[in-house]
Amino acid sequence: MKQTYYLFNPGVLERKDNTLKFTAITEDGNGIETLGKPKFLPVEQVGDIYVFGSLKANSALFNFLGQKDIAVHFFDYYENYTGSFMPRDSVLSGKLLLAQTAAYQNKKKRLEIARKFIEGAAFNMVKNLKYYDNRGKDLESYIQKINDLAALINSTEDIKELMGTEGMIRQTYYSAFDLIINDFVMELRTKQPPQNEVNALISFGNMMCYSETLRTIHHTQLNPTISYLHSPGERRYSLSLDISEIFKPIIVDRVIFKVLNKKMIQPQHFDRKLNSCLLNQSGKKIFVQAMEERYKETIRHKSLGRNVSYKHLIKLECYKLVKHLLGIEEYKPFKMYW
């Protein structure tokens, strides 16, 4: 089974026969670089690579990665997703591309799909709150407010109004975090850069979810640049933002609650500088491991009658959207049912 590899240190990535060779680089106060011991990654085991430090590579390497269908996702100093190297699309369908484009250009059809994304996201947010409300956190007022706002989704008349409703739902949802999380506070949602520990985890986790969704889209016939909720002009691969809305509550947020309430991540796992708070390298490693464990967790899928992982749920969501666009089956967003 192919795995995701994470490069936290600055270094050099290159091809070595049929493997990938990564050599970390450390720099002293005088700017003198020291090469670490090389690590070799069997290329057939690599699914994609996340790069959090500066990386030295050449075009020959990326040609090799493209041949082996390996994606590389890049993040900047502030842990913002900056872009991806994606192998050449080999499964794109002209018929689906036309259908995907036509649905975007049709105002009614676009709005219908966009509403489904927010409907699924809101439902899963409420599920999270109910989980903790049942454990004595007294979240009923937040649950009711989100349900009231979610009831407005189907009456929205355009994408701008829908995004406004989504913003109020998410603001209400985030305001409940302080009752769920022990020892840390959410306060206001801040990003680019985040201002405190909880915001740092949300930003970092969301970026990971976007990248995973993009990689999943790449393995379907969907075009990741054509989206419905987020404008295609906002980011290059905006469809990953759309689909991620459904999974951020049940993957990213549940991981955040876990690592903080179980004290897996503590104050020493963050670097605080003027107007920013970011995970340090040890904190990133803990959070990444927790995300990988969440992706691998399985649930009993009602329609398929078998266990599927959370990572596979994202792929199933893409296929449901494909069927909708081709007129095979109406799209219904994934909603937690346990």
mmCIF file of C-alpha atoms in Angstrom:
data_model
loop_
_atom_site.group_PDB
_atom_site.id
_atom_site.type_symbol
_atom_site.label_atom_id
_atom_site.label_comp_id
_atom_site.label_asym_id
_atom_site.label_seq_id
_atom_site.Cartn_x
_atom_site.Cartn_y
_atom_site.Cartn_z
ATOM 1 C CA MET A 1 0.000 0.000 0.000
ATOM 2 C CA LYS A 2 1.314 3.460 -0.895
ATOM 3 C CA GLN A 3 2.027 5.872 1.924
ATOM 4 C CA THR A 4 2.195 9.613 2.462
ATOM 5 C CA TYR A 5 5.621 10.950 3.431
ATOM 6 C CA TYR A 6 6.217 14.218 5.281
ATOM 7 C CA LEU A 7 9.413 16.258 4.934
ATOM 8 C CA PHE A 8 9.705 18.630 7.897
ATOM 9 C CA ASN A 9 13.373 19.568 7.520
ATOM 10 C CA PRO A 10 14.992 21.596 4.734
ATOM 11 C CA GLY A 11 16.866 19.287 2.421
ATOM 12 C CA VAL A 12 17.642 17.830 -0.979
ATOM 13 C CA LEU A 13 15.314 15.361 -2.699
ATOM 14 C CA GLU A 14 16.668 13.459 -5.667
ATOM 15 C CA ARG A 15 16.325 10.252 -7.619
ATOM 16 C CA LYS A 16 18.651 7.396 -6.759
ATOM 17 C CA ASP A 17 18.072 4.510 -9.188
ATOM 18 C CA ASN A 18 14.496 3.425 -8.435
ATOM 19 C CA THR A 19 14.291 5.126 -5.043
ATOM 20 C CA LEU A 20 13.951 8.644 -3.726
ATOM 21 C CA LYS A 21 16.858 9.968 -1.689
ATOM 22 C CA PHE A 22 16.251 12.725 0.870
ATOM 23 C CA THR A 23 19.154 14.429 2.618
ATOM 24 C CA ALA A 24 18.314 16.881 5.390
ATOM 25 C CA ILE A 25 20.255 20.136 5.615
ATOM 26 C CA THR A 26 21.079 21.971 8.837
ATOM 27 C CA GLU A 27 22.626 25.429 8.958
ATOM 28 C CA ASP A 28 24.630 26.949 11.808
ATOM 29 C CA GLY A 29 24.665 30.587 12.861
ATOM 30 C CA ASN A 30 27.362 31.374 10.310
ATOM 31 C CA GLY A 31 25.340 30.067 7.378
ATOM 32 C CA ILE A 32 27.417 26.921 6.989
ATOM 33 C CA GLU A 33 25.317 23.971 5.815
ATOM 34 C CA THR A 34 25.725 20.417 7.061
ATOM 35 C CA LEU A 35 24.213 17.439 5.260
ATOM 36 C CA GLY A 36 22.534 14.765 7.367
ATOM 37 C CA LYS A 37 22.423 11.038 6.771
ATOM 38 C CA PRO A 38 20.457 10.264 3.577
ATOM 39 C CA LYS A 39 17.122 8.485 3.838
ATOM 40 C CA PHE A 40 15.877 6.327 0.994
ATOM 41 C CA LEU A 41 12.211 5.952 0.061
ATOM 42 C CA PRO A 42 11.235 3.037 -2.211
ATOM 43 C CA VAL A 43 9.354 4.837 -4.947
ATOM 44 C CA GLU A 44 6.680 2.153 -5.332
ATOM 45 C CA GLN A 45 5.610 2.795 -1.736
ATOM 46 C CA VAL A 46 5.240 6.566 -2.072
ATOM 47 C CA GLY A 47 1.765 7.960 -2.720
ATOM 48 C CA ASP A 48 2.455 11.633 -2.161
ATOM 49 C CA ILE A 49 4.862 13.919 -0.321
ATOM 50 C CA TYR A 50 4.165 16.886 1.959
ATOM 51 C CA VAL A 51 6.966 19.473 2.083
ATOM 52 C CA PHE A 52 7.094 21.820 5.093
ATOM 53 C CA GLY A 53 10.719 22.956 4.798
ATOM 54 C CA SER A 54 12.693 24.385 1.884
ATOM 55 C CA LEU A 55 13.441 21.763 -0.736
ATOM 56 C CA LYS A 56 16.188 21.541 -3.326
ATOM 57 C CA ALA A 57 15.265 19.482 -6.385
ATOM 58 C CA ASN A 58 15.649 19.518 -10.158
ATOM 59 C CA SER A 59 13.464 18.894 -13.189
ATOM 60 C CA ALA A 60 14.764 15.338 -13.557
ATOM 61 C CA LEU A 61 13.296 14.518 -10.154
ATOM 62 C CA PHE A 62 9.877 15.910 -11.056
ATOM 63 C CA ASN A 63 9.896 14.032 -14.352
ATOM 64 C CA PHE A 64 10.503 10.878 -12.332
ATOM 65 C CA LEU A 65 7.743 11.738 -9.838
ATOM 66 C CA GLY A 66 5.357 12.380 -12.716
ATOM 67 C CA GLN A 67 6.114 8.993 -14.246
ATOM 68 C CA LYS A 68 5.457 7.324 -10.889
ATOM 69 C CA ASP A 69 2.226 9.280 -10.239
ATOM 70 C CA ILE A 70 3.576 10.911 -7.067
ATOM 71 C CA ALA A 71 2.183 14.299 -6.019
ATOM 72 C CA VAL A 72 4.126 16.831 -3.957
ATOM 73 C CA HIS A 73 2.314 19.394 -1.777
ATOM 74 C CA PHE A 74 4.120 22.526 -0.596
ATOM 75 C CA PHE A 75 3.500 24.641 2.514
ATOM 76 C CA ASP A 76 5.064 27.979 3.436
ATOM 77 C CA TYR A 77 6.610 29.113 6.731
ATOM 78 C CA TYR A 78 3.152 29.980 8.097
ATOM 79 C CA GLU A 79 1.894 26.475 7.235
ATOM 80 C CA ASN A 80 -0.317 27.796 4.439
ATOM 81 C CA TYR A 81 -0.778 25.517 1.453
ATOM 82 C CA THR A 82 1.036 27.177 -1.444
ATOM 83 C CA GLY A 83 0.641 24.672 -4.273
ATOM 84 C CA SER A 84 1.165 21.165 -5.555
ATOM 85 C CA PHE A 85 3.099 19.340 -8.201
ATOM 86 C CA MET A 86 0.505 17.042 -9.711
ATOM 87 C CA PRO A 87 1.343 14.265 -12.198
ATOM 88 C CA ARG A 88 -0.231 14.482 -15.613
ATOM 89 C CA ASP A 89 -3.934 13.709 -15.552
ATOM 90 C CA SER A 90 -4.464 10.277 -17.041
ATOM 91 C CA VAL A 91 -8.139 9.682 -16.251
ATOM 92 C CA LEU A 92 -9.803 12.913 -17.320
ATOM 93 C CA SER A 93 -13.001 12.404 -19.309
ATOM 94 C CA GLY A 94 -14.125 14.834 -21.992
ATOM 95 C CA LYS A 95 -17.757 13.966 -21.331
ATOM 96 C CA LEU A 96 -17.440 14.647 -17.606
ATOM 97 C CA LEU A 97 -15.450 17.828 -18.175
ATOM 98 C CA LEU A 98 -18.266 19.187 -20.334
ATOM 99 C CA ALA A 99 -20.860 18.181 -17.736
ATOM 100 C CA GLN A 100 -18.817 19.686 -14.899
ATOM 101 C CA THR A 101 -18.424 22.953 -16.798
ATOM 102 C CA ALA A 102 -22.095 23.080 -17.797
ATOM 103 C CA ALA A 103 -23.171 22.629 -14.162
ATOM 104 C CA TYR A 104 -20.943 25.521 -13.119
ATOM 105 C CA GLN A 105 -22.266 27.787 -15.872
ATOM 106 C CA ASN A 106 -25.887 27.009 -15.004
ATOM 107 C CA LYS A 107 -26.687 29.256 -12.030
ATOM 108 C CA LYS A 108 -29.421 26.986 -10.674
ATOM 109 C CA LYS A 109 -27.381 23.779 -10.931
ATOM 110 C CA ARG A 110 -24.295 25.404 -9.438
ATOM 111 C CA LEU A 111 -26.284 26.712 -6.482
ATOM 112 C CA GLU A 112 -27.903 23.306 -5.905
ATOM 113 C CA ILE A 113 -24.507 21.587 -5.673
ATOM 114 C CA ALA A 114 -23.017 24.335 -3.512
ATOM 115 C CA ARG A 115 -25.953 24.072 -1.108
ATOM 116 C CA LYS A 116 -25.277 20.343 -0.711
ATOM 117 C CA PHE A 117 -21.706 20.988 0.387
ATOM 118 C CA ILE A 118 -22.841 23.413 3.104
ATOM 119 C CA GLU A 119 -25.727 21.154 4.087
ATOM 120 C CA GLY A 120 -23.323 18.271 4.678
ATOM 121 C CA ALA A 121 -20.798 20.460 6.488
ATOM 122 C CA ALA A 122 -23.421 21.935 8.825
ATOM 123 C CA PHE A 123 -24.873 18.517 9.607
ATOM 124 C CA ASN A 124 -21.441 17.145 10.504
ATOM 125 C CA MET A 125 -20.676 20.185 12.664
ATOM 126 C CA VAL A 126 -23.871 19.564 14.614
ATOM 127 C CA LYS A 127 -22.933 15.897 14.969
ATOM 128 C CA ASN A 128 -19.649 16.935 16.570
ATOM 129 C CA LEU A 129 -21.420 19.267 18.984
ATOM 130 C CA LYS A 130 -24.001 16.626 19.895
ATOM 131 C CA TYR A 131 -21.216 14.172 20.665
ATOM 132 C CA TYR A 132 -19.757 16.518 23.252
ATOM 133 C CA ASP A 133 -23.140 17.768 24.436
ATOM 134 C CA ASN A 134 -23.948 14.179 25.377
ATOM 135 C CA ARG A 135 -20.780 14.234 27.477
ATOM 136 C CA GLY A 136 -21.842 17.157 29.614
ATOM 137 C CA LYS A 137 -20.525 20.132 27.622
ATOM 138 C CA ASP A 138 -23.913 21.952 27.421
ATOM 139 C CA LEU A 139 -23.830 22.858 23.728
ATOM 140 C CA GLU A 140 -27.570 22.829 23.037
ATOM 141 C CA SER A 141 -27.803 26.570 22.295
ATOM 142 C CA TYR A 142 -25.055 26.302 19.656
ATOM 143 C CA ILE A 143 -26.690 23.237 18.122
ATOM 144 C CA GLN A 144 -30.026 25.016 17.878
ATOM 145 C CA LYS A 145 -28.516 28.119 16.307
ATOM 146 C CA ILE A 146 -26.675 26.110 13.663
ATOM 147 C CA ASN A 147 -29.822 24.123 12.886
ATOM 148 C CA ASP A 148 -31.763 27.385 12.488
ATOM 149 C CA LEU A 149 -29.119 28.755 10.135
ATOM 150 C CA ALA A 150 -28.932 25.471 8.202
ATOM 151 C CA ALA A 151 -32.669 25.698 7.611
ATOM 152 C CA LEU A 152 -31.960 28.809 5.519
ATOM 153 C CA ILE A 153 -29.599 27.032 3.120
ATOM 154 C CA ASN A 154 -32.212 25.915 0.615
ATOM 155 C CA SER A 155 -33.758 29.393 0.432
ATOM 156 C CA THR A 156 -30.514 31.147 -0.499
ATOM 157 C CA GLU A 157 -30.747 32.713 -3.937
ATOM 158 C CA ASP A 158 -27.102 32.998 -4.956
ATOM 159 C CA ILE A 159 -23.615 31.858 -4.005
ATOM 160 C CA LYS A 160 -22.808 35.091 -2.150
ATOM 161 C CA GLU A 161 -25.823 34.688 0.122
ATOM 162 C CA LEU A 162 -25.016 31.013 0.645
ATOM 163 C CA MET A 163 -21.442 31.869 1.629
ATOM 164 C CA GLY A 164 -22.806 34.401 4.110
ATOM 165 C CA THR A 165 -24.995 31.742 5.708
ATOM 166 C CA GLU A 166 -22.056 29.338 5.777
ATOM 167 C CA GLY A 167 -19.948 31.996 7.483
ATOM 168 C CA MET A 168 -22.511 32.439 10.264
ATOM 169 C CA ILE A 169 -22.781 28.663 10.725
ATOM 170 C CA ARG A 170 -19.034 28.274 11.034
ATOM 171 C CA GLN A 171 -18.720 31.280 13.358
ATOM 172 C CA THR A 172 -21.306 29.723 15.681
ATOM 173 C CA TYR A 173 -19.577 26.364 15.479
ATOM 174 C CA TYR A 174 -16.140 27.773 16.288
ATOM 175 C CA SER A 175 -17.545 29.759 19.221
ATOM 176 C CA ALA A 176 -18.451 26.402 20.826
ATOM 177 C CA PHE A 177 -14.837 25.179 20.738
ATOM 178 C CA ASP A 178 -13.983 26.844 24.052
ATOM 179 C CA LEU A 179 -16.522 24.578 25.771
ATOM 180 C CA ILE A 180 -15.121 21.445 24.113
ATOM 181 C CA ILE A 181 -11.379 22.021 24.436
ATOM 182 C CA ASN A 182 -9.587 21.843 27.766
ATOM 183 C CA ASP A 183 -6.687 24.170 28.723
ATOM 184 C CA PHE A 184 -6.658 26.098 25.404
ATOM 185 C CA VAL A 185 -8.978 28.812 24.069
ATOM 186 C CA MET A 186 -10.325 29.360 20.575
ATOM 187 C CA GLU A 187 -11.393 33.019 20.853
ATOM 188 C CA LEU A 188 -11.866 34.469 17.342
ATOM 189 C CA ARG A 189 -10.981 32.561 14.173
ATOM 190 C CA THR A 190 -7.723 34.037 12.893
ATOM 191 C CA LYS A 191 -5.491 32.911 10.036
ATOM 192 C CA GLN A 192 -2.636 34.016 7.792
ATOM 193 C CA PRO A 193 -1.110 33.865 10.344
ATOM 194 C CA PRO A 194 -3.110 32.257 13.187
ATOM 195 C CA GLN A 195 -2.952 34.106 16.492
ATOM 196 C CA ASN A 196 -3.197 31.256 18.987
ATOM 197 C CA GLU A 197 -2.768 27.513 19.393
ATOM 198 C CA VAL A 198 -6.276 26.379 18.418
ATOM 199 C CA ASN A 199 -6.277 28.577 15.322
ATOM 200 C CA ALA A 200 -2.866 27.204 14.382
ATOM 201 C CA LEU A 201 -4.215 23.648 14.518
ATOM 202 C CA ILE A 202 -7.319 24.530 12.499
ATOM 203 C CA SER A 203 -5.279 26.191 9.745
ATOM 204 C CA PHE A 204 -2.727 23.397 9.619
ATOM 205 C CA GLY A 205 -5.363 20.642 9.676
ATOM 206 C CA ASN A 206 -7.505 22.312 7.027
ATOM 207 C CA MET A 207 -4.526 22.644 4.700
ATOM 208 C CA MET A 208 -3.790 18.942 5.117
ATOM 209 C CA CYS A 209 -7.420 18.105 4.373
ATOM 210 C CA TYR A 210 -7.404 20.277 1.224
ATOM 211 C CA SER A 211 -4.274 18.536 -0.034
ATOM 212 C CA GLU A 212 -5.631 15.055 0.639
ATOM 213 C CA THR A 213 -8.872 15.937 -1.137
ATOM 214 C CA LEU A 214 -6.960 17.325 -4.110
ATOM 215 C CA ARG A 215 -4.972 14.107 -4.395
ATOM 216 C CA THR A 216 -8.189 12.097 -4.257
ATOM 217 C CA ILE A 217 -9.824 14.235 -6.946
ATOM 218 C CA HIS A 218 -6.783 13.618 -9.125
ATOM 219 C CA HIS A 219 -7.565 9.887 -9.084
ATOM 220 C CA THR A 220 -11.098 10.457 -10.368
ATOM 221 C CA GLN A 221 -12.294 11.960 -13.637
ATOM 222 C CA LEU A 222 -13.190 15.271 -11.982
ATOM 223 C CA ASN A 223 -11.333 18.440 -12.922
ATOM 224 C CA PRO A 224 -10.082 20.058 -9.682
ATOM 225 C CA THR A 225 -10.196 23.590 -11.129
ATOM 226 C CA ILE A 226 -13.977 23.655 -11.665
ATOM 227 C CA SER A 227 -15.850 24.236 -8.415
ATOM 228 C CA TYR A 228 -19.302 25.303 -7.275
ATOM 229 C CA LEU A 229 -19.193 26.828 -3.793
ATOM 230 C CA HIS A 230 -15.787 28.507 -4.016
ATOM 231 C CA SER A 231 -15.091 30.561 -7.096
ATOM 232 C CA PRO A 232 -12.633 28.862 -9.488
ATOM 233 C CA GLY A 233 -10.772 32.153 -9.574
ATOM 234 C CA GLU A 234 -9.941 32.100 -5.867
ATOM 235 C CA ARG A 235 -7.503 29.199 -5.944
ATOM 236 C CA ARG A 236 -6.319 26.956 -8.697
ATOM 237 C CA TYR A 237 -7.700 23.703 -7.297
ATOM 238 C CA SER A 238 -10.900 25.108 -5.809
ATOM 239 C CA LEU A 239 -12.970 21.902 -6.051
ATOM 240 C CA SER A 240 -10.860 20.495 -3.208
ATOM 241 C CA LEU A 241 -12.065 23.406 -1.061
ATOM 242 C CA ASP A 242 -15.688 22.534 -1.868
ATOM 243 C CA ILE A 243 -15.484 18.848 -1.005
ATOM 244 C CA SER A 244 -13.291 19.440 2.045
ATOM 245 C CA GLU A 245 -16.079 21.425 3.700
ATOM 246 C CA ILE A 246 -17.894 18.158 4.384
ATOM 247 C CA PHE A 247 -14.901 16.403 5.928
ATOM 248 C CA LYS A 248 -13.208 19.122 7.982
ATOM 249 C CA PRO A 249 -15.571 18.651 10.957
ATOM 250 C CA ILE A 250 -15.317 14.851 11.096
ATOM 251 C CA ILE A 251 -11.607 14.566 10.327
ATOM 252 C CA VAL A 252 -9.710 17.752 11.174
ATOM 253 C CA ASP A 253 -11.781 19.030 14.082
ATOM 254 C CA ARG A 254 -12.077 15.647 15.759
ATOM 255 C CA VAL A 255 -8.294 15.302 15.565
ATOM 256 C CA ILE A 256 -7.882 18.742 17.136
ATOM 257 C CA PHE A 257 -10.184 17.843 20.030
ATOM 258 C CA LYS A 258 -8.295 14.592 20.517
ATOM 259 C CA VAL A 259 -4.740 15.945 20.538
ATOM 260 C CA LEU A 260 -5.615 18.815 22.878
ATOM 261 C CA ASN A 261 -7.950 17.083 25.323
ATOM 262 C CA LYS A 262 -5.642 14.082 25.609
ATOM 263 C CA LYS A 263 -2.698 16.459 26.064
ATOM 264 C CA MET A 264 -0.854 14.948 23.107
ATOM 265 C CA ILE A 265 -0.078 18.503 22.018
ATOM 266 C CA GLN A 266 0.840 21.009 24.703
ATOM 267 C CA PRO A 267 2.069 24.635 24.854
ATOM 268 C CA GLN A 268 5.675 23.629 24.155
ATOM 269 C CA HIS A 269 4.651 22.317 20.739
ATOM 270 C CA PHE A 270 4.052 25.841 19.415
ATOM 271 C CA ASP A 271 6.324 28.683 18.369
ATOM 272 C CA ARG A 272 4.984 32.115 19.302
ATOM 273 C CA LYS A 273 6.276 35.172 17.524
ATOM 274 C CA LEU A 274 4.934 38.664 16.958
ATOM 275 C CA ASN A 275 1.312 38.321 15.746
ATOM 276 C CA SER A 276 1.580 34.590 15.048
ATOM 277 C CA CYS A 277 1.382 31.179 16.669
ATOM 278 C CA LEU A 278 2.509 28.128 14.717
ATOM 279 C CA LEU A 279 3.165 24.470 15.372
ATOM 280 C CA ASN A 280 6.841 23.709 15.756
ATOM 281 C CA GLN A 281 8.411 20.642 14.183
ATOM 282 C CA SER A 282 7.647 18.293 17.067
ATOM 283 C CA GLY A 283 4.058 19.560 17.177
ATOM 284 C CA LYS A 284 3.626 19.021 13.445
ATOM 285 C CA LYS A 285 4.847 15.448 13.721
ATOM 286 C CA ILE A 286 2.339 14.660 16.486
ATOM 287 C CA PHE A 287 -0.546 16.255 14.605
ATOM 288 C CA VAL A 288 0.361 14.617 11.292
ATOM 289 C CA GLN A 289 0.472 11.211 12.997
ATOM 290 C CA ALA A 290 -2.959 11.821 14.535
ATOM 291 C CA MET A 291 -4.356 12.833 11.131
ATOM 292 C CA GLU A 292 -2.944 9.696 9.502
ATOM 293 C CA GLU A 293 -4.554 7.564 12.217
ATOM 294 C CA ARG A 294 -7.896 9.286 11.627
ATOM 295 C CA TYR A 295 -7.680 8.732 7.885
ATOM 296 C CA LYS A 296 -7.110 5.012 8.488
ATOM 297 C CA GLU A 297 -10.013 4.587 10.934
ATOM 298 C CA THR A 298 -12.921 2.688 9.430
ATOM 299 C CA ILE A 299 -16.697 2.870 9.677
ATOM 300 C CA ARG A 300 -19.394 0.496 8.501
ATOM 301 C CA HIS A 301 -20.713 2.043 5.295
ATOM 302 C CA LYS A 302 -24.489 1.730 5.112
ATOM 303 C CA SER A 303 -24.772 1.594 1.324
ATOM 304 C CA LEU A 304 -21.741 -0.577 0.627
ATOM 305 C CA GLY A 305 -22.282 -2.915 3.569
ATOM 306 C CA ARG A 306 -18.587 -3.020 4.420
ATOM 307 C CA ASN A 307 -15.989 -1.107 6.405
ATOM 308 C CA VAL A 308 -14.331 1.860 4.679
ATOM 309 C CA SER A 309 -11.693 4.292 5.928
ATOM 310 C CA TYR A 310 -12.235 8.018 6.374
ATOM 311 C CA LYS A 311 -9.734 8.575 3.559
ATOM 312 C CA HIS A 312 -11.823 6.361 1.274
ATOM 313 C CA LEU A 313 -14.960 8.324 2.196
ATOM 314 C CA ILE A 314 -13.442 11.318 0.395
ATOM 315 C CA LYS A 315 -13.026 9.267 -2.781
ATOM 316 C CA LEU A 316 -16.610 7.983 -2.521
ATOM 317 C CA GLU A 317 -17.767 11.595 -2.243
ATOM 318 C CA CYS A 318 -15.979 12.419 -5.497
ATOM 319 C CA TYR A 319 -17.657 9.493 -7.239
ATOM 320 C CA LYS A 320 -21.068 10.609 -5.983
ATOM 321 C CA LEU A 321 -20.456 14.033 -7.502
ATOM 322 C CA VAL A 322 -19.434 12.394 -10.792
ATOM 323 C CA LYS A 323 -22.717 10.444 -10.905
ATOM 324 C CA HIS A 324 -24.670 13.613 -10.212
ATOM 325 C CA LEU A 325 -22.949 15.571 -12.969
ATOM 326 C CA LEU A 326 -23.551 12.745 -15.462
ATOM 327 C CA GLY A 327 -27.242 12.556 -14.504
ATOM 328 C CA ILE A 328 -26.952 9.045 -13.032
ATOM 329 C CA GLU A 329 -27.848 9.731 -9.418
ATOM 330 C CA GLU A 330 -28.656 12.841 -7.372
ATOM 331 C CA TYR A 331 -25.776 13.983 -5.211
ATOM 332 C CA LYS A 332 -26.291 13.702 -1.465
ATOM 333 C CA PRO A 333 -23.470 14.873 0.816
ATOM 334 C CA PHE A 334 -21.929 12.497 3.328
ATOM 335 C CA LYS A 335 -23.485 12.872 6.766
ATOM 336 C CA MET A 336 -22.324 11.168 9.929
ATOM 337 C CA TYR A 337 -24.858 8.555 11.002
ATOM 338 C CA TRP A 338 -23.368 7.241 14.201
#
